[in-house]
Amino acid sequence: ACASLGDLRLSKRLGLITEAAIRRPSVGFPRMMESEAALEGLYRFMNNERVTPEAILAPHTDGTRKRASENDLTYVVHDSTEFCYKREQPPEDMGYLRQGNRGFLGHFSLAVDPGRAGLPLGLVAMEITNRTGERKGKRPTREVLADPTRESLRWLRGVSASHDQLSSAGHIVHLMDREGDSYELFSHITSLDDGFVIRIKSNRKVLPDEDMGPTHLFDALDDFSVIMERDVRISSRAKANIPRKDHFHPPRSTRLTHLEIRAGSVVVKVPRHTDKFGLPEQIRLNAVHVSELDPPDEEAPVDWKLLTTMDANSEEEVAAIVDAYRQRWVIEEYFKALKTGCAFLKRQFDSMPALLNSLAMLAPVAWRLLVLRDFGRSHPNLPATVVLSEVDIAVLISITKKPLAPNPTLEAVMWAIASLGGHLKRNGPPGWQTLARGLEDLELMKLGWLAARGGNICDQS
């Protein structure tokens, strides 16, 4: 409702649509909007040429900036996900993914509060890649790097957008998986005076020390001293539908791992194929190798090779690097909230612009569901105000059968919202659908509460 769309009527319509989406995030648009007139208004809005994903998302990213501005340190997790349409009828102007299915690629940058157990603060950037042109086939690396339209530049743009958006949020550390392994990206982040922790896939050349030590990164990691050992519980991972994804992210069960951690300093050399693109000849970074001791026979061991700008001079500093990388998991859960909790892949439109407008509208809703469900479980003592407004909390306090404290915890409001959705506590933690139903009832009650008091929904965003 507070978006700047150049027309007050459009902003008002967006507010009405978003209220309906928060009330019923997992149902189809016809059920969500509840009337033919409201549904027609939604379709007209999403297809309006004056409406863009950037304008829709702007109030949320502004809220993310305000939440992050209270911190001296903010992590930003970057990752891409595929929106694959195998069964649903996609728009005619939708392109193809690499495996031949219709779909598009979404690149997201999610701000995280390291001081509060990796609490997601919201999105700071979103970029879409819709591959509609002819495939260019295999090209020499130097030719790819000289192409200003190459897809890998989305990682640099995500970093730049996050840096600009969070300029008032203290120091920024960017977290990325192996797809962020790029010397160009290392150089770009350090030029902004930001930090990073990036998992490495390439055995890069490094400068040998005075004793003519290793000349490649993986050998240098093996030569580093063991700094510490620690036990870490890792989450389960299902088998992927795409073989190449299974290669990099093999399925695993939840287990407690015993890890050995080595660390040291390296000077990474500019790759031969990028030495003509104005990049620095070398960058000094810290390297950390996390490897699992005695993994189960049937599962791949934990093996993280990390490059970072963070200090690694003590056991405490090395542990902080490992913990920072572990917070990357939250963006995977965000994707589940978007695809499952908000059922985005079931949204039907005749054009890509309309579909992407709906993605921007649902993206903040997915953030809210994520914080309620996952952090209500894993970090129950966080204050409810990290995701709910004062009005939300006041309404919950007044209607719940089990009394809530004046300043309730995130766990308490998660159970209260789940109970509105018909969940019984003896059935275990609530899932996406139950919380979605509970949010529906809460939002309806909040609208009545505000109407009775003459309140403005913009004041409660």
CSV table of C-alpha atoms in Angstrom, one decimal:
chain,number,residue,atom,x,y,z
A,1,ALA,CA,0.0,0.0,0.0
A,2,CYS,CA,3.0,2.3,0.5
A,3,ALA,CA,4.6,1.5,-2.9
A,4,SER,CA,5.4,4.4,-5.2
A,5,LEU,CA,3.7,3.4,-8.5
A,6,GLY,CA,3.0,6.8,-9.9
A,7,ASP,CA,-0.8,6.5,-9.3
A,8,LEU,CA,-2.5,6.4,-6.0
A,9,ARG,CA,-5.1,4.0,-7.3
A,10,LEU,CA,-2.4,1.5,-8.2
A,11,SER,CA,-0.8,1.7,-4.8
A,12,LYS,CA,-4.2,1.2,-3.2
A,13,ARG,CA,-4.8,-1.8,-5.4
A,14,LEU,CA,-1.4,-3.3,-4.4
A,15,GLY,CA,-2.3,-2.9,-0.8
A,16,LEU,CA,-5.6,-4.8,-1.2
A,17,ILE,CA,-3.9,-7.6,-3.2
A,18,THR,CA,-1.1,-7.9,-0.6
A,19,GLU,CA,-3.6,-8.1,2.3
A,20,ALA,CA,-5.4,-10.9,0.5
A,21,ALA,CA,-2.1,-12.7,-0.2
A,22,ILE,CA,-1.0,-12.5,3.5
A,23,ARG,CA,-4.4,-13.8,4.5
A,24,ARG,CA,-4.2,-16.8,2.2
A,25,PRO,CA,-0.7,-17.2,0.7
A,26,SER,CA,-0.9,-20.8,-0.4
A,27,VAL,CA,-4.2,-20.8,-2.3
A,28,GLY,CA,-4.9,-19.9,-6.0
A,29,PHE,CA,-5.7,-16.4,-6.9
A,30,PRO,CA,-9.4,-17.0,-7.5
A,31,ARG,CA,-9.8,-18.3,-3.9
A,32,MET,CA,-7.4,-15.7,-2.6
A,33,MET,CA,-9.3,-12.7,-4.0
A,34,GLU,CA,-12.8,-14.2,-3.1
A,35,SER,CA,-14.8,-12.2,-5.7
A,36,GLU,CA,-14.8,-11.8,-9.5
A,37,ALA,CA,-14.3,-8.1,-9.2
A,38,ALA,CA,-11.3,-8.4,-6.9
A,39,LEU,CA,-9.8,-11.2,-9.1
A,40,GLU,CA,-10.2,-9.0,-12.2
A,41,GLY,CA,-8.6,-6.1,-10.3
A,42,LEU,CA,-5.6,-8.4,-9.6
A,43,TYR,CA,-5.1,-9.4,-13.2
A,44,ARG,CA,-5.4,-5.9,-14.5
A,45,PHE,CA,-2.9,-4.7,-11.9
A,46,MET,CA,-0.3,-7.4,-12.6
A,47,ASN,CA,-0.6,-6.8,-16.4
A,48,ASN,CA,-0.3,-3.0,-16.1
A,49,GLU,CA,2.7,-1.7,-17.9
A,50,ARG,CA,3.3,1.0,-15.3
A,51,VAL,CA,3.7,-1.7,-12.6
A,52,THR,CA,7.2,-3.3,-12.2
A,53,PRO,CA,8.7,-5.9,-9.7
A,54,GLU,CA,11.2,-3.3,-8.5
A,55,ALA,CA,8.4,-0.8,-7.5
A,56,ILE,CA,6.4,-3.5,-5.8
A,57,LEU,CA,9.4,-4.8,-3.8
A,58,ALA,CA,10.7,-1.3,-2.9
A,59,PRO,CA,8.8,-0.9,0.4
A,60,HIS,CA,10.0,-4.3,1.6
A,61,THR,CA,13.7,-3.6,0.7
A,62,ASP,CA,13.4,-0.3,2.4
A,63,GLY,CA,12.1,-2.1,5.5
A,64,THR,CA,15.0,-4.5,5.3
A,65,ARG,CA,17.4,-1.5,5.2
A,66,LYS,CA,15.8,0.0,8.3
A,67,ARG,CA,16.0,-3.3,10.2
A,68,ALA,CA,19.7,-3.8,9.2
A,69,SER,CA,20.6,-0.2,10.0
A,70,GLU,CA,20.6,-1.1,13.7
A,71,ASN,CA,23.5,-3.5,13.3
A,72,ASP,CA,27.2,-3.0,13.2
A,73,LEU,CA,27.5,-6.2,11.0
A,74,THR,CA,25.1,-7.6,8.5
A,75,TYR,CA,25.4,-10.8,6.4
A,76,VAL,CA,23.9,-10.9,2.9
A,77,VAL,CA,23.3,-14.4,1.5
A,78,HIS,CA,23.3,-14.6,-2.3
A,79,ASP,CA,21.9,-17.5,-4.3
A,80,SER,CA,20.0,-18.4,-7.4
A,81,THR,CA,17.1,-20.8,-7.8
A,82,GLU,CA,15.2,-22.2,-10.8
A,83,PHE,CA,11.5,-21.8,-11.2
A,84,CYS,CA,10.7,-24.8,-13.3
A,85,TYR,CA,7.4,-25.3,-15.0
A,86,LYS,CA,7.0,-29.0,-15.9
A,87,ARG,CA,3.3,-29.5,-15.5
A,88,GLU,CA,1.8,-26.0,-15.2
A,89,GLN,CA,1.1,-24.0,-18.3
A,90,PRO,CA,3.7,-21.3,-18.6
A,91,PRO,CA,3.4,-17.9,-20.4
A,92,GLU,CA,4.3,-18.0,-24.0
A,93,ASP,CA,7.2,-15.5,-23.5
A,94,MET,CA,8.8,-17.7,-20.8
A,95,GLY,CA,12.2,-19.1,-21.8
A,96,TYR,CA,14.0,-22.4,-21.0
A,97,LEU,CA,16.2,-23.7,-18.3
A,98,ARG,CA,19.4,-25.6,-19.2
A,99,GLN,CA,17.9,-29.0,-18.9
A,100,GLY,CA,15.2,-28.1,-21.5
A,101,ASN,CA,12.2,-27.4,-19.2
A,102,ARG,CA,10.3,-24.1,-19.4
A,103,GLY,CA,11.2,-21.8,-16.6
A,104,PHE,CA,13.4,-18.9,-15.4
A,105,LEU,CA,16.2,-18.2,-13.0
A,106,GLY,CA,15.8,-16.0,-9.9
A,107,HIS,CA,18.8,-14.5,-8.1
A,108,PHE,CA,18.1,-13.3,-4.5
A,109,SER,CA,20.1,-11.4,-1.9
A,110,LEU,CA,18.8,-11.9,1.6
A,111,ALA,CA,20.0,-9.8,4.6
A,112,VAL,CA,20.7,-11.7,7.8
A,113,ASP,CA,21.3,-10.6,11.4
A,114,PRO,CA,24.3,-12.5,12.7
A,115,GLY,CA,23.8,-11.1,16.2
A,116,ARG,CA,20.4,-12.8,16.4
A,117,ALA,CA,21.1,-16.3,15.3
A,118,GLY,CA,21.0,-15.6,11.6
A,119,LEU,CA,17.6,-14.0,11.7
A,120,PRO,CA,16.5,-13.1,8.1
A,121,LEU,CA,15.9,-9.3,7.9
A,122,GLY,CA,14.4,-9.4,4.4
A,123,LEU,CA,15.4,-9.1,0.8
A,124,VAL,CA,17.7,-6.4,-0.5
A,125,ALA,CA,17.8,-7.4,-4.2
A,126,MET,CA,16.1,-9.7,-6.7
A,127,GLU,CA,17.0,-10.3,-10.3
A,128,ILE,CA,15.3,-12.5,-12.9
A,129,THR,CA,17.0,-14.2,-15.9
A,130,ASN,CA,14.6,-15.4,-18.6
A,131,ARG,CA,16.5,-17.2,-21.3
A,132,THR,CA,14.5,-16.5,-24.5
A,133,GLY,CA,17.4,-16.2,-27.0
A,134,GLU,CA,19.3,-18.9,-28.7
A,135,ARG,CA,21.8,-20.8,-26.7
A,136,LYS,CA,25.3,-19.7,-27.4
A,137,GLY,CA,26.9,-23.1,-26.8
A,138,LYS,CA,30.4,-23.7,-25.4
A,139,ARG,CA,32.7,-20.6,-25.8
A,140,PRO,CA,36.3,-19.9,-24.7
A,141,THR,CA,36.5,-18.5,-21.2
A,142,ARG,CA,38.1,-15.3,-22.4
A,143,GLU,CA,35.2,-14.7,-24.8
A,144,VAL,CA,32.6,-15.4,-22.1
A,145,LEU,CA,34.3,-12.9,-19.7
A,146,ALA,CA,34.3,-10.2,-22.4
A,147,ASP,CA,30.5,-10.6,-22.9
A,148,PRO,CA,28.6,-7.8,-21.0
A,149,THR,CA,25.4,-9.9,-21.1
A,150,ARG,CA,26.8,-13.0,-19.5
A,151,GLU,CA,24.6,-14.4,-16.7
A,152,SER,CA,27.3,-14.7,-14.1
A,153,LEU,CA,27.3,-10.9,-13.8
A,154,ARG,CA,24.1,-11.2,-11.7
A,155,TRP,CA,26.4,-12.1,-8.7
A,156,LEU,CA,28.2,-8.8,-9.1
A,157,ARG,CA,25.0,-6.9,-9.5
A,158,GLY,CA,23.5,-8.5,-6.4
A,159,VAL,CA,26.6,-7.5,-4.4
A,160,SER,CA,26.4,-3.9,-5.7
A,161,ALA,CA,22.7,-3.6,-5.0
A,162,SER,CA,23.1,-4.9,-1.5
A,163,HIS,CA,26.0,-2.6,-0.8
A,164,ASP,CA,24.0,0.4,-2.0
A,165,GLN,CA,20.9,-0.6,-0.2
A,166,LEU,CA,22.7,-1.3,3.1
A,167,SER,CA,25.0,1.7,3.1
A,168,SER,CA,23.8,2.6,6.6
A,169,ALA,CA,24.0,-0.9,8.0
A,170,GLY,CA,27.6,-1.1,9.2
A,171,HIS,CA,30.0,-3.6,7.8
A,172,ILE,CA,28.6,-6.1,5.2
A,173,VAL,CA,29.8,-9.7,4.7
A,174,HIS,CA,28.5,-11.5,1.6
A,175,LEU,CA,27.9,-15.3,1.9
A,176,MET,CA,27.9,-17.5,-1.2
A,177,ASP,CA,28.1,-21.1,-2.3
A,178,ARG,CA,30.4,-22.5,-5.0
A,179,GLU,CA,28.7,-20.6,-7.8
A,180,GLY,CA,30.2,-17.4,-6.3
A,181,ASP,CA,33.7,-18.7,-6.8
A,182,SER,CA,35.0,-16.0,-9.1
A,183,TYR,CA,38.2,-13.9,-8.9
A,184,GLU,CA,36.3,-11.1,-10.6
A,185,LEU,CA,33.8,-11.3,-7.7
A,186,PHE,CA,36.5,-11.4,-5.0
A,187,SER,CA,38.0,-8.2,-6.5
A,188,HIS,CA,34.6,-6.5,-6.8
A,189,ILE,CA,33.7,-7.1,-3.2
A,190,THR,CA,37.0,-6.0,-1.8
A,191,SER,CA,36.9,-2.9,-3.9
A,192,LEU,CA,33.7,-1.9,-2.0
A,193,ASP,CA,35.4,-2.6,1.4
A,194,ASP,CA,32.8,-5.3,2.1
A,195,GLY,CA,33.8,-8.8,3.3
A,196,PHE,CA,32.9,-12.2,2.0
A,197,VAL,CA,32.9,-15.9,2.8
A,198,ILE,CA,32.7,-18.0,-0.4
A,199,ARG,CA,32.9,-21.7,-0.9
A,200,ILE,CA,35.5,-22.6,-3.5
A,201,LYS,CA,35.2,-25.2,-6.3
A,202,SER,CA,38.3,-24.3,-8.3
A,203,ASN,CA,41.9,-25.3,-7.3
A,204,ARG,CA,43.3,-21.8,-7.9
A,205,LYS,CA,46.9,-20.8,-8.2
A,206,VAL,CA,48.4,-19.2,-5.2
A,207,LEU,CA,51.8,-17.6,-4.7
A,208,PRO,CA,54.3,-19.9,-2.9
A,209,ASP,CA,55.8,-18.8,0.3
A,210,GLU,CA,59.5,-18.3,0.9
A,211,ASP,CA,60.1,-22.0,1.4
A,212,MET,CA,58.6,-22.7,-2.1
A,213,GLY,CA,55.5,-24.2,-0.7
A,214,PRO,CA,52.3,-25.3,-2.6
A,215,THR,CA,51.4,-23.4,-5.7
A,216,HIS,CA,47.7,-24.4,-5.7
A,217,LEU,CA,45.0,-23.7,-3.2
A,218,PHE,CA,44.0,-27.2,-2.3
A,219,ASP,CA,47.5,-28.3,-1.6
A,220,ALA,CA,48.0,-25.2,0.6
A,221,LEU,CA,44.8,-26.2,2.5
A,222,ASP,CA,46.3,-29.6,3.2
A,223,ASP,CA,49.5,-28.0,4.5
A,224,PHE,CA,47.7,-25.7,7.0
A,225,SER,CA,47.7,-26.7,10.7
A,226,VAL,CA,44.5,-27.9,12.3
A,227,ILE,CA,43.1,-25.0,14.3
A,228,MET,CA,40.2,-26.8,16.0
A,229,GLU,CA,37.7,-29.6,15.9
A,230,ARG,CA,34.0,-29.3,16.6
A,231,ASP,CA,30.7,-31.1,16.4
A,232,VAL,CA,28.1,-29.6,14.1
A,233,ARG,CA,24.6,-30.9,13.3
A,234,ILE,CA,23.8,-30.8,9.6
A,235,SER,CA,20.3,-30.9,8.2
A,236,SER,CA,18.9,-33.5,5.8
A,237,ARG,CA,18.9,-32.9,2.0
A,238,ALA,CA,16.6,-34.7,-0.4
A,239,LYS,CA,17.8,-36.2,-3.7
A,240,ALA,CA,17.6,-33.7,-6.5
A,241,ASN,CA,15.7,-34.2,-9.7
A,242,ILE,CA,18.6,-33.1,-11.8
A,243,PRO,CA,21.8,-35.3,-11.9
A,244,ARG,CA,24.2,-32.4,-12.0
A,245,LYS,CA,22.7,-30.9,-8.8
A,246,ASP,CA,23.1,-34.3,-7.1
A,247,HIS,CA,26.8,-34.2,-8.0
A,248,PHE,CA,27.4,-30.9,-6.1
A,249,HIS,CA,24.7,-31.3,-3.4
A,250,PRO,CA,24.3,-35.1,-2.7
A,251,PRO,CA,21.4,-36.3,-0.6
A,252,ARG,CA,22.1,-36.8,3.1
A,253,SER,CA,20.3,-37.4,6.4
A,254,THR,CA,20.3,-35.3,9.4
A,255,ARG,CA,23.4,-36.2,11.5
A,256,LEU,CA,25.9,-34.9,14.0
A,257,THR,CA,29.2,-34.4,12.3
A,258,HIS,CA,32.7,-34.3,13.9
A,259,LEU,CA,34.7,-31.7,11.9
A,260,GLU,CA,38.4,-30.9,11.6
A,261,ILE,CA,39.1,-27.3,10.6
A,262,ARG,CA,42.3,-26.0,9.1
A,263,ALA,CA,43.1,-22.3,8.3
A,264,GLY,CA,45.8,-20.1,7.0
A,265,SER,CA,46.6,-17.1,4.7
A,266,VAL,CA,47.1,-17.3,0.9
A,267,VAL,CA,47.8,-15.0,-1.9
A,268,VAL,CA,45.5,-15.8,-4.8
A,269,LYS,CA,46.8,-15.1,-8.3
A,270,VAL,CA,44.7,-13.6,-11.0
A,271,PRO,CA,43.7,-16.4,-13.4
A,272,ARG,CA,45.4,-16.5,-16.8
A,273,HIS,CA,42.2,-16.0,-18.7
A,274,THR,CA,41.2,-12.8,-16.7
A,275,ASP,CA,44.6,-11.1,-16.6
A,276,LYS,CA,43.6,-8.6,-19.4
A,277,PHE,CA,40.5,-7.3,-17.8
A,278,GLY,CA,42.0,-4.8,-15.3
A,279,LEU,CA,41.8,-7.0,-12.3
A,280,PRO,CA,44.5,-6.9,-9.5
A,281,GLU,CA,47.3,-9.3,-10.1
A,282,GLN,CA,46.8,-10.9,-6.7
A,283,ILE,CA,44.6,-10.7,-3.6
A,284,ARG,CA,45.6,-11.8,-0.1
A,285,LEU,CA,42.8,-13.8,1.6
A,286,ASN,CA,42.3,-16.3,4.4
A,287,ALA,CA,41.4,-19.9,3.5
A,288,VAL,CA,39.5,-22.3,5.7
A,289,HIS,CA,39.1,-26.1,5.1
A,290,VAL,CA,36.3,-27.8,7.0
A,291,SER,CA,36.4,-31.6,6.6
A,292,GLU,CA,34.4,-34.4,8.3
A,293,LEU,CA,36.2,-37.1,10.2
A,294,ASP,CA,34.7,-40.6,10.0
A,295,PRO,CA,31.6,-39.9,7.9
A,296,PRO,CA,29.0,-42.6,7.4
A,297,ASP,CA,29.9,-45.1,4.6
A,298,GLU,CA,26.8,-44.4,2.6
A,299,GLU,CA,27.0,-40.6,2.6
A,300,ALA,CA,29.4,-38.0,1.2
A,301,PRO,CA,31.5,-36.3,3.9
A,302,VAL,CA,31.3,-32.6,4.7
A,303,ASP,CA,34.0,-30.8,2.8
A,304,TRP,CA,33.9,-27.0,2.7
A,305,LYS,CA,36.8,-25.1,1.2
A,306,LEU,CA,36.3,-21.4,2.0
A,307,LEU,CA,38.0,-18.2,1.0
A,308,THR,CA,37.3,-15.1,3.1
A,309,THR,CA,38.3,-11.6,4.0
A,310,MET,CA,37.4,-12.3,7.7
A,311,ASP,CA,40.3,-12.6,10.2
A,312,ALA,CA,41.5,-16.1,10.9
A,313,ASN,CA,44.2,-15.6,13.5
A,314,SER,CA,42.6,-17.5,16.4
A,315,GLU,CA,40.3,-20.4,17.1
A,316,GLU,CA,37.5,-18.0,17.9
A,317,GLU,CA,37.9,-16.1,14.6
A,318,VAL,CA,38.0,-19.3,12.6
A,319,ALA,CA,34.9,-20.6,14.3
A,320,ALA,CA,33.2,-17.3,13.4
A,321,ILE,CA,34.0,-17.9,9.7
A,322,VAL,CA,32.5,-21.4,9.8
A,323,ASP,CA,29.4,-20.1,11.6
A,324,ALA,CA,29.0,-17.4,9.0
A,325,TYR,CA,29.1,-19.8,6.2
A,326,ARG,CA,26.6,-22.1,8.0
A,327,GLN,CA,24.1,-19.2,8.0
A,328,ARG,CA,23.9,-19.5,4.2
A,329,TRP,CA,21.3,-22.3,4.7
A,330,VAL,CA,18.6,-19.7,5.5
A,331,ILE,CA,18.2,-18.8,1.8
A,332,GLU,CA,17.4,-22.4,0.9
A,333,GLU,CA,14.6,-22.3,3.4
A,334,TYR,CA,13.4,-19.0,2.0
A,335,PHE,CA,13.1,-20.6,-1.4
A,336,LYS,CA,10.9,-23.3,0.2
A,337,ALA,CA,8.7,-20.6,1.8
A,338,LEU,CA,8.3,-19.0,-1.6
A,339,LYS,CA,7.7,-22.1,-3.7
A,340,THR,CA,5.7,-24.2,-1.1
A,341,GLY,CA,4.4,-21.7,1.5
A,342,CYS,CA,3.3,-19.2,-1.2
A,343,ALA,CA,2.7,-21.8,-3.9
A,344,PHE,CA,4.4,-19.5,-6.5
A,345,LEU,CA,4.9,-22.2,-9.1
A,346,LYS,CA,1.1,-22.6,-9.3
A,347,ARG,CA,0.4,-19.0,-10.3
A,348,GLN,CA,-1.0,-18.7,-13.7
A,349,PHE,CA,-0.6,-15.6,-16.0
A,350,ASP,CA,-0.4,-15.1,-19.8
A,351,SER,CA,2.8,-13.0,-19.7
A,352,MET,CA,6.1,-13.0,-17.9
A,353,PRO,CA,5.8,-9.3,-16.7
A,354,ALA,CA,2.6,-10.2,-14.9
A,355,LEU,CA,4.1,-13.4,-13.4
A,356,LEU,CA,7.2,-11.5,-12.2
A,357,ASN,CA,5.0,-8.8,-10.6
A,358,SER,CA,3.2,-11.5,-8.6
A,359,LEU,CA,6.6,-12.9,-7.6
A,360,ALA,CA,7.6,-9.5,-6.2
A,361,MET,CA,4.3,-9.3,-4.4
A,362,LEU,CA,4.8,-12.7,-2.8
A,363,ALA,CA,8.5,-12.4,-2.0
A,364,PRO,CA,8.0,-10.4,1.3
A,365,VAL,CA,5.1,-12.8,2.3
A,366,ALA,CA,7.5,-15.7,2.0
A,367,TRP,CA,10.0,-13.9,4.3
A,368,ARG,CA,7.3,-13.5,6.9
A,369,LEU,CA,6.3,-17.1,6.7
A,370,LEU,CA,10.0,-18.2,7.0
A,371,VAL,CA,10.6,-16.2,10.1
A,372,LEU,CA,7.4,-17.4,11.8
A,373,ARG,CA,7.9,-21.1,11.0
A,374,ASP,CA,11.6,-21.8,11.1
A,375,PHE,CA,12.8,-19.2,13.6
A,376,GLY,CA,9.8,-19.8,15.8
A,377,ARG,CA,11.1,-23.4,16.1
A,378,SER,CA,14.8,-22.9,16.1
A,379,HIS,CA,15.1,-19.7,18.1
A,380,PRO,CA,11.9,-19.5,20.2
A,381,ASN,CA,13.0,-16.8,22.5
A,382,LEU,CA,13.4,-14.1,19.8
A,383,PRO,CA,10.9,-11.2,20.3
A,384,ALA,CA,7.7,-11.5,18.2
A,385,THR,CA,8.4,-7.9,17.0
A,386,VAL,CA,11.0,-9.2,14.5
A,387,VAL,CA,8.2,-10.2,12.2
A,388,LEU,CA,4.8,-8.9,13.6
A,389,SER,CA,3.6,-5.3,14.1
A,390,GLU,CA,2.4,-4.0,17.5
A,391,VAL,CA,-1.2,-4.3,16.1
A,392,ASP,CA,-0.7,-7.9,15.1
A,393,ILE,CA,0.5,-8.7,18.6
A,394,ALA,CA,-2.3,-6.7,20.3
A,395,VAL,CA,-4.9,-8.6,18.2
A,396,LEU,CA,-3.4,-11.9,19.1
A,397,ILE,CA,-3.3,-11.1,22.8
A,398,SER,CA,-7.0,-10.1,22.7
A,399,ILE,CA,-8.3,-13.2,20.9
A,400,THR,CA,-6.1,-16.2,21.9
A,401,LYS,CA,-7.6,-18.7,24.4
A,402,LYS,CA,-4.2,-19.3,26.0
A,403,PRO,CA,-3.1,-15.9,27.4
A,404,LEU,CA,0.0,-14.3,25.8
A,405,ALA,CA,2.5,-12.2,27.6
A,406,PRO,CA,2.5,-8.5,26.9
A,407,ASN,CA,5.8,-8.9,25.1
A,408,PRO,CA,5.5,-12.4,23.6
A,409,THR,CA,8.3,-14.5,22.1
A,410,LEU,CA,8.4,-15.6,18.5
A,411,GLU,CA,7.6,-19.2,19.5
A,412,ALA,CA,4.5,-18.1,21.5
A,413,VAL,CA,3.0,-16.1,18.6
A,414,MET,CA,3.8,-19.0,16.1
A,415,TRP,CA,1.7,-21.3,18.2
A,416,ALA,CA,-1.0,-18.7,18.6
A,417,ILE,CA,-1.2,-18.2,14.8
A,418,ALA,CA,-1.1,-21.9,14.2
A,419,SER,CA,-4.0,-22.4,16.5
A,420,LEU,CA,-6.0,-19.9,14.5
A,421,GLY,CA,-5.3,-22.1,11.5
A,422,GLY,CA,-6.7,-25.2,13.3
A,423,HIS,CA,-3.5,-26.7,14.5
A,424,LEU,CA,-3.3,-28.9,17.6
A,425,LYS,CA,-0.1,-28.7,19.6
A,426,ARG,CA,0.0,-32.5,20.1
A,427,ASN,CA,0.4,-32.9,16.4
A,428,GLY,CA,3.9,-31.4,16.5
A,429,PRO,CA,5.3,-28.1,15.0
A,430,PRO,CA,3.0,-26.4,12.4
A,431,GLY,CA,3.8,-26.5,8.7
A,432,TRP,CA,3.4,-24.0,5.9
A,433,GLN,CA,-0.3,-24.6,5.2
A,434,THR,CA,-1.4,-24.3,8.9
A,435,LEU,CA,0.5,-21.0,9.4
A,436,ALA,CA,-0.9,-19.7,6.2
A,437,ARG,CA,-4.5,-20.4,7.4
A,438,GLY,CA,-3.7,-18.8,10.8
A,439,LEU,CA,-2.3,-15.7,9.1
A,440,GLU,CA,-5.5,-15.4,7.1
A,441,ASP,CA,-7.6,-15.2,10.2
A,442,LEU,CA,-5.2,-12.8,11.9
A,443,GLU,CA,-5.1,-10.4,9.0
A,444,LEU,CA,-8.9,-10.4,8.8
A,445,MET,CA,-9.1,-9.6,12.5
A,446,LYS,CA,-6.4,-6.9,12.2
A,447,LEU,CA,-8.3,-5.2,9.4
A,448,GLY,CA,-11.4,-5.0,11.6
A,449,TRP,CA,-9.3,-3.7,14.5
A,450,LEU,CA,-7.8,-0.9,12.4
A,451,ALA,CA,-11.1,0.0,10.9
A,452,ALA,CA,-12.7,0.4,14.3
A,453,ARG,CA,-9.8,2.7,15.3
A,454,GLY,CA,-9.5,4.6,12.1
A,455,GLY,CA,-5.9,3.2,11.6
A,456,ASN,CA,-3.8,3.3,8.5
A,457,ILE,CA,-2.3,0.0,7.2
A,458,CYS,CA,0.8,1.9,6.0
A,459,ASP,CA,1.6,2.7,9.6
A,460,GLN,CA,1.7,-1.0,10.4
A,461,SER,CA,3.8,-2.3,7.5
